[in-house]
Coordinates of C-alpha atoms in Angstrom, one line a residue:
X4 CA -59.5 7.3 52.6
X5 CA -57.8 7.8 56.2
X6 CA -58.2 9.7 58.9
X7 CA -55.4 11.5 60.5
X8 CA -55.3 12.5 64.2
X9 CA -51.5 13.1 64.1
X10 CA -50.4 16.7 65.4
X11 CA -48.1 17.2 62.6
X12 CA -50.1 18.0 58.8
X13 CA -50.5 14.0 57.1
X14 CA -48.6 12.8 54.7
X15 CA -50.5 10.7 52.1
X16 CA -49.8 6.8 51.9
X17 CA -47.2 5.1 50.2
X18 CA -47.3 3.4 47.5
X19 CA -47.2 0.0 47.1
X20 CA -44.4 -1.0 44.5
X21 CA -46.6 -3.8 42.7
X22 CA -49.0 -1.4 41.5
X23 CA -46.2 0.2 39.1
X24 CA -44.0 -1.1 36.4
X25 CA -40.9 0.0 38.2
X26 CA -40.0 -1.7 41.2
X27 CA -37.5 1.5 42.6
X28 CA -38.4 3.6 45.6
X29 CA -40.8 6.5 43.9
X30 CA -39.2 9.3 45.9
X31 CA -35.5 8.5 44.3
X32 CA -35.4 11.1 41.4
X33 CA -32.5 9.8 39.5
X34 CA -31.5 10.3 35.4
X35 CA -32.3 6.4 35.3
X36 CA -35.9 6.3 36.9
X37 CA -37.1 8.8 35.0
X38 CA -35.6 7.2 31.8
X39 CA -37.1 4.0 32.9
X40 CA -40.3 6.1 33.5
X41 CA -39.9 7.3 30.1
X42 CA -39.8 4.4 28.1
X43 CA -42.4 2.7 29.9
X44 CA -44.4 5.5 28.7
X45 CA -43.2 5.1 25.3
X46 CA -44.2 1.3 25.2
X47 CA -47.9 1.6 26.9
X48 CA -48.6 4.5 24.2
X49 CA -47.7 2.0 21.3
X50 CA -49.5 -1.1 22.4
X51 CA -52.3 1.1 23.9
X52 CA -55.8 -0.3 22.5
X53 CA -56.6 2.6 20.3
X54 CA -53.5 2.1 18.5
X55 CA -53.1 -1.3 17.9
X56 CA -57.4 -1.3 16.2
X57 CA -55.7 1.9 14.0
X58 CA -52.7 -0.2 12.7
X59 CA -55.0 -3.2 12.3
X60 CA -57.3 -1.3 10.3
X61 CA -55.0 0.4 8.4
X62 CA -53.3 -3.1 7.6
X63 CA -56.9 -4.1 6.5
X64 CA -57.8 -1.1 4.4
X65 CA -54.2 -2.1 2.2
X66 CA -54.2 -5.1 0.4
X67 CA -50.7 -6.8 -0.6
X68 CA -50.8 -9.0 -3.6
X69 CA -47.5 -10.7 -4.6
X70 CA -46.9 -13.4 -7.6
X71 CA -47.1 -16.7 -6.5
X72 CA -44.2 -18.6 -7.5
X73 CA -44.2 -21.4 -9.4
X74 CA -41.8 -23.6 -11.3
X75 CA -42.1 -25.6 -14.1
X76 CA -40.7 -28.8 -14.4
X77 CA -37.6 -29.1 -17.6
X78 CA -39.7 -32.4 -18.2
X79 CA -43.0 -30.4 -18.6
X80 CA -40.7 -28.0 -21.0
X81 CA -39.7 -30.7 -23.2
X82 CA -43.0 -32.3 -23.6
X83 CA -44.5 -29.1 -24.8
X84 CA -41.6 -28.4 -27.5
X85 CA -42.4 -32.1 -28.6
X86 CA -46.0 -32.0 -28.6
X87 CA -45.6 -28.7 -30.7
X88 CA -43.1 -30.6 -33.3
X89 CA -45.7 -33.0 -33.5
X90 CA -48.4 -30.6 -34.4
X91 CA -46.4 -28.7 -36.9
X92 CA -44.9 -32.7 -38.0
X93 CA -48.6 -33.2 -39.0
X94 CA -50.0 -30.0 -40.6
X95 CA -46.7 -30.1 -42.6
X96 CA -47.3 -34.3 -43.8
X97 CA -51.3 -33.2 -43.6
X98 CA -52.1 -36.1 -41.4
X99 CA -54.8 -35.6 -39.1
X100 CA -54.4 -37.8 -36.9
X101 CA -50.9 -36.7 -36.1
X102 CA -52.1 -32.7 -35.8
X103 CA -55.2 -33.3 -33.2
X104 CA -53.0 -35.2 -31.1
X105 CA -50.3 -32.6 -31.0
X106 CA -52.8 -29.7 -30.9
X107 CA -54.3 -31.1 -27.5
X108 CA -51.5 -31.9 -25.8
X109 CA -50.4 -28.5 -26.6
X110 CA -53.3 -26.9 -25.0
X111 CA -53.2 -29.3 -22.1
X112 CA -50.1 -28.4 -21.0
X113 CA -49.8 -24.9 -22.0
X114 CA -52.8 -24.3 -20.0
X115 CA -51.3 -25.7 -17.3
X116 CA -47.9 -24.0 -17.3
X117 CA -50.4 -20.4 -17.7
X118 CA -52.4 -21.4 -14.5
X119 CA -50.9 -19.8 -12.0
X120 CA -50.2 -16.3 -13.6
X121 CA -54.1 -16.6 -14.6
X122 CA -54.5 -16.8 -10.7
X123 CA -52.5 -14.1 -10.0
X124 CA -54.0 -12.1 -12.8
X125 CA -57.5 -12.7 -11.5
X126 CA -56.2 -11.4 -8.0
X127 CA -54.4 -8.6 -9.2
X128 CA -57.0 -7.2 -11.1
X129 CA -60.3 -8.3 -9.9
X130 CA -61.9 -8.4 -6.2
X131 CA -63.2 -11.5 -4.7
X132 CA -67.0 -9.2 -5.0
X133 CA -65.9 -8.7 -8.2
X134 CA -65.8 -12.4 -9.7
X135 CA -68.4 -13.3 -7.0
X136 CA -70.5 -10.0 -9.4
X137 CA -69.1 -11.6 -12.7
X138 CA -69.9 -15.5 -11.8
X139 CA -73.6 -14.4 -10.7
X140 CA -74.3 -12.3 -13.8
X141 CA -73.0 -15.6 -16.6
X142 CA -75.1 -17.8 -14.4
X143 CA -77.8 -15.3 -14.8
X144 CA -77.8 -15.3 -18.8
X145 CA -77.2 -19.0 -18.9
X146 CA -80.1 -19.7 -16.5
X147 CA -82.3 -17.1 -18.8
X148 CA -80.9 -18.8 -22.1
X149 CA -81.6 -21.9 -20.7
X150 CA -85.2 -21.0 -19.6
X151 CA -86.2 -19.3 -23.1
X152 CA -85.1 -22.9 -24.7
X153 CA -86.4 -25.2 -22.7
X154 CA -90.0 -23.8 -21.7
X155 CA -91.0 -23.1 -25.1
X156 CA -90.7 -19.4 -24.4
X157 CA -88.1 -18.8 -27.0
X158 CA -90.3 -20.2 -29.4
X159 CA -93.1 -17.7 -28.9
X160 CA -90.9 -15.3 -28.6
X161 CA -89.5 -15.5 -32.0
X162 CA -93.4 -16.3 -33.5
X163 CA -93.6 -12.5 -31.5
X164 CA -90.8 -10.9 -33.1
X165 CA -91.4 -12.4 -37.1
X166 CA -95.3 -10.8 -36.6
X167 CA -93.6 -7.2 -35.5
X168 CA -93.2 -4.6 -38.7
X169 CA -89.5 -3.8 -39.1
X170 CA -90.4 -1.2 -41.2
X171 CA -92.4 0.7 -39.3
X172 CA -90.1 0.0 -36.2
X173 CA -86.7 0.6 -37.7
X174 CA -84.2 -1.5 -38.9
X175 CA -82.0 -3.7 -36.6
X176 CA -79.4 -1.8 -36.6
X177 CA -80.7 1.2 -35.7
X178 CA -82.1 -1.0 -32.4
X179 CA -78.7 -2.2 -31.6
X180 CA -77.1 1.1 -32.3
X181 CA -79.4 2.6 -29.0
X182 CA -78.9 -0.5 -27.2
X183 CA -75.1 0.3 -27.7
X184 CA -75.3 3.8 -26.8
X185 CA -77.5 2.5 -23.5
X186 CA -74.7 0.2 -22.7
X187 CA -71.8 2.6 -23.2
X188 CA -74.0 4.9 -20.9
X189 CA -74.1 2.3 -18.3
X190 CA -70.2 1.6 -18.4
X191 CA -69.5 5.2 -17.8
X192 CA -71.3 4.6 -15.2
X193 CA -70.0 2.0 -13.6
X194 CA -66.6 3.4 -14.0
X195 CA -67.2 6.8 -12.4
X196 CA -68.7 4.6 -9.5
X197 CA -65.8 2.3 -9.1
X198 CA -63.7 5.8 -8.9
X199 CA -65.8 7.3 -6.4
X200 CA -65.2 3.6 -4.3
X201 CA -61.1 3.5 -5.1
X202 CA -61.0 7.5 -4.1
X203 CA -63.1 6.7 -0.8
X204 CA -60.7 3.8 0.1
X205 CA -57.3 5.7 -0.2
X206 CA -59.1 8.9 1.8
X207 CA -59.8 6.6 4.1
X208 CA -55.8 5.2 4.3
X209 CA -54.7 8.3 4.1
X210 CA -56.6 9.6 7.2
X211 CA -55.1 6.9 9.3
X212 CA -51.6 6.9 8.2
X213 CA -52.1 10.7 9.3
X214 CA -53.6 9.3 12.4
X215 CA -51.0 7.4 13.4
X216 CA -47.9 10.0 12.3
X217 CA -49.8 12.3 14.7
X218 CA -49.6 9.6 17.4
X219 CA -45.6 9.2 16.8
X220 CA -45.1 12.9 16.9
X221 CA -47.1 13.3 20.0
X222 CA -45.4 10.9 21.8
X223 CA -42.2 12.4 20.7
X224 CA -43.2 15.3 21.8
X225 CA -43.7 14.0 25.2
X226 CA -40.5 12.0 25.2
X227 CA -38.8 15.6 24.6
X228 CA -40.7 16.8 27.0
X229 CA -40.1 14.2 29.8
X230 CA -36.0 14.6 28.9
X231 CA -36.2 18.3 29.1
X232 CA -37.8 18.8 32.3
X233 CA -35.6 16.4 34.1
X234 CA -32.4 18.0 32.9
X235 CA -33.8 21.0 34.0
X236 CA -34.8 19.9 38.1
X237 CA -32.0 17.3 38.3
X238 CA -28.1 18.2 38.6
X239 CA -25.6 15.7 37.9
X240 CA -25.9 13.7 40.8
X241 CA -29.5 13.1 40.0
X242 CA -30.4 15.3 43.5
X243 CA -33.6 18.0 43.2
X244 CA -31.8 21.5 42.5
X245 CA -35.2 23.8 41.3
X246 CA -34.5 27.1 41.6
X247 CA -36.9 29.9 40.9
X248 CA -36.6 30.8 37.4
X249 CA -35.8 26.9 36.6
X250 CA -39.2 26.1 37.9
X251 CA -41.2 28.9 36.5
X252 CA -39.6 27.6 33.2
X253 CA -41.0 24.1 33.9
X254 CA -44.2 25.3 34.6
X255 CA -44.0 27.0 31.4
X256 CA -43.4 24.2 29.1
X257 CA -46.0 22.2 31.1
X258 CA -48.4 25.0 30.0
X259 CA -47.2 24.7 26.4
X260 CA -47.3 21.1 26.2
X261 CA -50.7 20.4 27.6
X262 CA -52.3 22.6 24.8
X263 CA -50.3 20.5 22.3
X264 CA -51.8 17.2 22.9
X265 CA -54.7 15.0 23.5
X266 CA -56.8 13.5 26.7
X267 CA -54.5 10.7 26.5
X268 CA -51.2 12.6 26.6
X269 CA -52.0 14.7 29.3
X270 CA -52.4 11.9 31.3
X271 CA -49.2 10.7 30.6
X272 CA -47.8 14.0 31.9
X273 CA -49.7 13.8 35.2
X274 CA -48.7 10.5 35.9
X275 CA -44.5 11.1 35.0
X276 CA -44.7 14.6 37.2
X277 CA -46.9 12.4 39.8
X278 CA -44.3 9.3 39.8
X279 CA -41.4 12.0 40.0
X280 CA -42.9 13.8 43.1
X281 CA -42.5 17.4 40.8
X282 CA -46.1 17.9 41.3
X283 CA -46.2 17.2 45.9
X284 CA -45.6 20.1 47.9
X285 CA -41.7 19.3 49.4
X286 CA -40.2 20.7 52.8
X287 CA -37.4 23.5 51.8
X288 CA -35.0 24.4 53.4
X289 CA -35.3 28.4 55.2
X290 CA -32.4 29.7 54.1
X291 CA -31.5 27.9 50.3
X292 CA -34.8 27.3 49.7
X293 CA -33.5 23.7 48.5
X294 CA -35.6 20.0 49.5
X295 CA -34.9 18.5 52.2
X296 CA -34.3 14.9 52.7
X297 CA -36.5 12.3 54.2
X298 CA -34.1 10.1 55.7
X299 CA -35.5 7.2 54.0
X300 CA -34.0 7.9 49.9
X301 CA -37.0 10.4 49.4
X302 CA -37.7 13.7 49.9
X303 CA -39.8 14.9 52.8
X304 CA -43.4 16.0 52.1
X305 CA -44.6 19.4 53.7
X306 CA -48.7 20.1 52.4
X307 CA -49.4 23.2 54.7
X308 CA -46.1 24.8 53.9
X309 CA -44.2 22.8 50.7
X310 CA -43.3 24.1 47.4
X311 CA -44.4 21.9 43.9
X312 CA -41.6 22.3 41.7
X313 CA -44.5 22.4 39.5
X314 CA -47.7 24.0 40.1
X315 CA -50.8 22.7 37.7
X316 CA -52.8 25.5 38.7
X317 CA -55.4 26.9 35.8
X318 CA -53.4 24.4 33.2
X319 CA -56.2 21.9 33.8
X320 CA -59.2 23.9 33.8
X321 CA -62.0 22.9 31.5
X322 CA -59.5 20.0 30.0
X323 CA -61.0 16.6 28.9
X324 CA -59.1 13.8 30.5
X325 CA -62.2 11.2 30.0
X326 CA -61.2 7.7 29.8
X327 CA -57.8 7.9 31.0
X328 CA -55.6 6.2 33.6
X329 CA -55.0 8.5 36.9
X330 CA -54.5 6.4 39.6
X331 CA -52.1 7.3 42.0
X332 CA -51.8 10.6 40.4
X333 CA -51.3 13.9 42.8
X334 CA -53.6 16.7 41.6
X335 CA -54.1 18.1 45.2
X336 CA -55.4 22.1 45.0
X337 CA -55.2 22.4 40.9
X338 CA -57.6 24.2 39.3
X339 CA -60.3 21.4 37.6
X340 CA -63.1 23.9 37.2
X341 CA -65.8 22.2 33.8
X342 CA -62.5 19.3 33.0
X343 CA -63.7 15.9 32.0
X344 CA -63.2 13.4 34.2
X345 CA -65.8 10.8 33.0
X346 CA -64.6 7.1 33.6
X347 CA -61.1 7.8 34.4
X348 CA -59.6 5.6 36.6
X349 CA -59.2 7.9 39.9
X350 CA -57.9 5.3 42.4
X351 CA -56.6 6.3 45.0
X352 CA -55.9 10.0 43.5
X353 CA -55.6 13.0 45.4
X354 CA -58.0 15.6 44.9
X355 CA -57.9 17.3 48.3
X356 CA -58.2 21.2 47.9
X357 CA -58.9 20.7 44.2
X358 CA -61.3 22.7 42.9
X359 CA -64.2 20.2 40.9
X360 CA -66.7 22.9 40.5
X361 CA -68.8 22.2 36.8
X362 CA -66.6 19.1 36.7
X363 CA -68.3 15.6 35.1
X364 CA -66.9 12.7 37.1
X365 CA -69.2 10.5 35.6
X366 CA -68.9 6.9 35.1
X367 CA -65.4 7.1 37.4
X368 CA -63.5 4.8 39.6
X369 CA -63.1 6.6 42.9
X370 CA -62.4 3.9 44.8
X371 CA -59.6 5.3 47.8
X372 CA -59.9 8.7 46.2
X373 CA -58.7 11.3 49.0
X374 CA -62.1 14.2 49.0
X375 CA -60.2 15.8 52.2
X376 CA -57.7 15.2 54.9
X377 CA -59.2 15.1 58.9
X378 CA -62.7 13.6 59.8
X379 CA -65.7 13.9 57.6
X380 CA -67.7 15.6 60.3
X381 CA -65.0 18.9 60.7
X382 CA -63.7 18.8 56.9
X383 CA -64.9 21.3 54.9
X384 CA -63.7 23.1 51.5
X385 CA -60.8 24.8 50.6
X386 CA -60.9 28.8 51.2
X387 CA -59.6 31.3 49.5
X388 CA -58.9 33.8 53.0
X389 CA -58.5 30.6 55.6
X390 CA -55.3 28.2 55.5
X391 CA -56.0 24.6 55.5
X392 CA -56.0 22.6 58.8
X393 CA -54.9 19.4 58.2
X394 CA -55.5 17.7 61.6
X395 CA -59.2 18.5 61.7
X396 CA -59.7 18.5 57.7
X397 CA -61.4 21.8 58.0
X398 CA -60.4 24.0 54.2
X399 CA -58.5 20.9 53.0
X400 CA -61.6 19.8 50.9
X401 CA -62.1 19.5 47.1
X402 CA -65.0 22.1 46.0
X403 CA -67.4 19.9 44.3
X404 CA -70.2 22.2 43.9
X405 CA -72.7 21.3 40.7
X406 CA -70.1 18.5 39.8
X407 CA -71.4 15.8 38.2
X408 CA -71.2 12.4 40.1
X409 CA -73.9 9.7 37.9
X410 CA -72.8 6.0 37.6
X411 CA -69.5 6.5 39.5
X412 CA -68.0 3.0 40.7
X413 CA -67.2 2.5 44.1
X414 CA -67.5 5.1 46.3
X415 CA -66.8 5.2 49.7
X416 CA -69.5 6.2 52.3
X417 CA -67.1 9.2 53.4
X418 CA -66.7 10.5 49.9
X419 CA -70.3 10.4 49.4
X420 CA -71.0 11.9 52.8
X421 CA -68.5 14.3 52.1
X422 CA -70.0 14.8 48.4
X423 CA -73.1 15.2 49.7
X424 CA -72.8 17.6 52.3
X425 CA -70.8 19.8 50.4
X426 CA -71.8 19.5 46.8
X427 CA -75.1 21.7 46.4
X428 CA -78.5 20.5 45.6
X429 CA -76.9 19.7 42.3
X430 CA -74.0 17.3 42.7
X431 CA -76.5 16.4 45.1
X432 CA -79.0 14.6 42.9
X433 CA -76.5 12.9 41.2
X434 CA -74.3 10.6 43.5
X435 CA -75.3 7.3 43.3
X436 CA -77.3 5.9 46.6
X437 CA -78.9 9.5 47.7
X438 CA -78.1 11.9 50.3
X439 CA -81.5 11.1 52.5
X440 CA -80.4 12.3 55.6
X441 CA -77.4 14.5 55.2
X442 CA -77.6 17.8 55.9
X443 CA -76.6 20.0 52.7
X444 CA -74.2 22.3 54.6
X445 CA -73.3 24.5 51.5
X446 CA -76.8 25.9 51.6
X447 CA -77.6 26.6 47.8

């Protein structure tokens, strides 16, 4: 954060081209930037993180199988047509010798010719767990068969079961008639199970194919957005021409949009109208009421007397813009009272006059964050009956009363005196590194 001794109010710093995809001059409103500025957009939404683990999850939940492709050799063909001749040749002469060669040969290479559709059978219809399940349970009866014969414990067991009354017990049928009714039991089961599991899996598809057509409409919905508001403030030669009604119509579909969409889209929005200067007070001219020129391909900044073509004001309040990119962004005197501003990325933001009372700014990156304009020692917070003065800082301060500042990264010592002496006993105990020694100067 700087200083400004200037008599004239300060204008905050440029910005440095390298930190932004576009290389252009951010002042130039033109059809192009803002297209430029709009696909950008478009491309940073579909490879953001939380997309790209969606798609891959969805791409995970669905499982392609396709028929492997084989081919069988004419050679292979024509040895299985003679090797059946052959075995017909000997059942029909009744020579053995003749049929058990023929009947081998057949199975051999039928067997072979059947391999890969068994393969893709077995994939089609049966999970990996599955045959791992099947695999496990034959090796389970052959280990049990096994033990019973070769321990001697089949023997007793049979001794056991010749000594048992029949007659008294019921007849073997009637045994294996329960046992089949058990079994039959334990199917049904295990099929109502394994359509609980299928019916789980496809909710579970289904829930992030919606997830990710809400995505595409949002950003669509943005991408209208963007379009429509630059048609609106731009004429033909791409110049600023915002007249009353056209920006209380802005501000109107700015209003409409950010209760449409999520944390992450609304930070989209603040960063295009930031980029596009719609949301920095301009110098107007007295009598059209039009922005004036900088000189320098911009348009000339004016904070104690300039017009926003868009004013946030209450649009933000109590909105939950955690974990979302805001650097550079211009949020200067909106109205932030209870929004979420937990690890956002606030470098070198303005927040001067904006009202942070209730607001969490835990966890954020504040590093060059603009509190107030002037010297620490004369700024103060904004007023509702006294206009700002922007040479000594005095009513150009965010209010950050009972805002919440714990594990914030970076801060400068002037933010946090600044914090500190204006925050409350509140936002007080929660800036990292103490305010031992500052004076609490909102009293409460």
């Amino acid at each position: 954060m700087t200083e400004s001794n200037s008599p004239h109010p300060p204008n905050p710093e440029p910005l440095p081209a390298e930190d932004f995809d576009s290389g252009t001059d951010e002042n130039h409103l033109t059809p192009e930037t803002l297209a430029a500025q709009e696909y950008l957009t478009t491309i940073a939404s579909l490879q953001s993180p939380q997309n790209r683990d969606a798609l891959q999850q969805a791409h995970s939940q669905i499982k392609k199988y396709t028929i492997s492709k084989f081919t069988v050799k004419p050679r292979a063909l024509l040895f299985t047509l003679v090797a059946i001749a052959i075995t017909f040749f000997g059942l029909v002469i009744n020579n053995w010798l003749l049929g058990i060669l023929g009947t081998v040969i057949t199975l051999i290479l039928s067997l072979t010719m059947l391999l890969p559709w068994w393969q893709y059978v077995l994939q089609k219809w049966f999970l990996s767990q599955d045959r791992t399940l099947f695999v496990a349970f034959v090796g389970l009866a052959v280990g049990i068969i096994g033990l019973l014969k070769f321990t001697g414990l089949g023997d007793r067991l049979q001794m056991w079961v010749k000594q048992i009354g029949w007659e008294a017990s019921g007849t073997l049928a009637e045994w294996f008639g329960a046992l089949g009714q058990i079994s039959i039991a334990i199917v049904a089961v295990y099929v109502a199970w394994r359509q609980y599991v299928i019916s789980k899996d496809l909710t579970i598809q289904q829930n992030l194919l919606t997830v990710q057509q809400n995505i595409i409409t949002q950003q669509q919905t943005i991408d209208s957005y963007f379009q429509g508001v630059s048609d609106l403030v731009l004429d033909e030669e791409g110049l600023l021409e915002d007249w009353p009604q056209e920006r209380a119509i802005a501000e109107g579909r700015t209003a409409a949009i950010f209760s449409s969409v999520d944390g992450s889209g609304k930070a989209k929005i603040i960063r295009f109208l930031s980029r596009s200067k719609l949301l920095t007070p301009l110098k107007r001219d007295r009598r059209l009421g039009r922005a004036i020129l900088d000189g320098m391909g911009g348009y000339e900044e004016d904070r104690l007397e300039g017009l926003r073509v868009i004013d946030l004001g209450v649009m933000l309040a109590a909105a939950d813009l955690s974990s979302n990119d805001l650097r550079w962004t211009d949020l200067s005197e909106a109205n932030l009272v209870r929004a979420n501003l937990s690890n956002c990325d606030l470098v070198k933001a303005n927040l001067a006059r904006t009202i942070l009372y209730s607001a969490n700014l835990g966890g954020a990156d504040l590093n060059g964050t603009r509190f107030f304009y002037g010297s620490v020692a004369t700024a103060s917070p904004r007023s509702r009956n006294e206009p700002p003065n922007y040479e000594t800082g005095e009513y150009t301060g965010a209010v950050v009363e009972n805002a919440d500042f714990s594990n914030v990264q970076r801060l400068p010592e002037i933010t946090r005196h600044y914090c500190c002496t204006w925050g409350g006993e509140k936002t007080r105990a929660t800036i990292p590194g103490g305010c031992e020694g500052i004076p609490n100067k909102l009293g409460r």
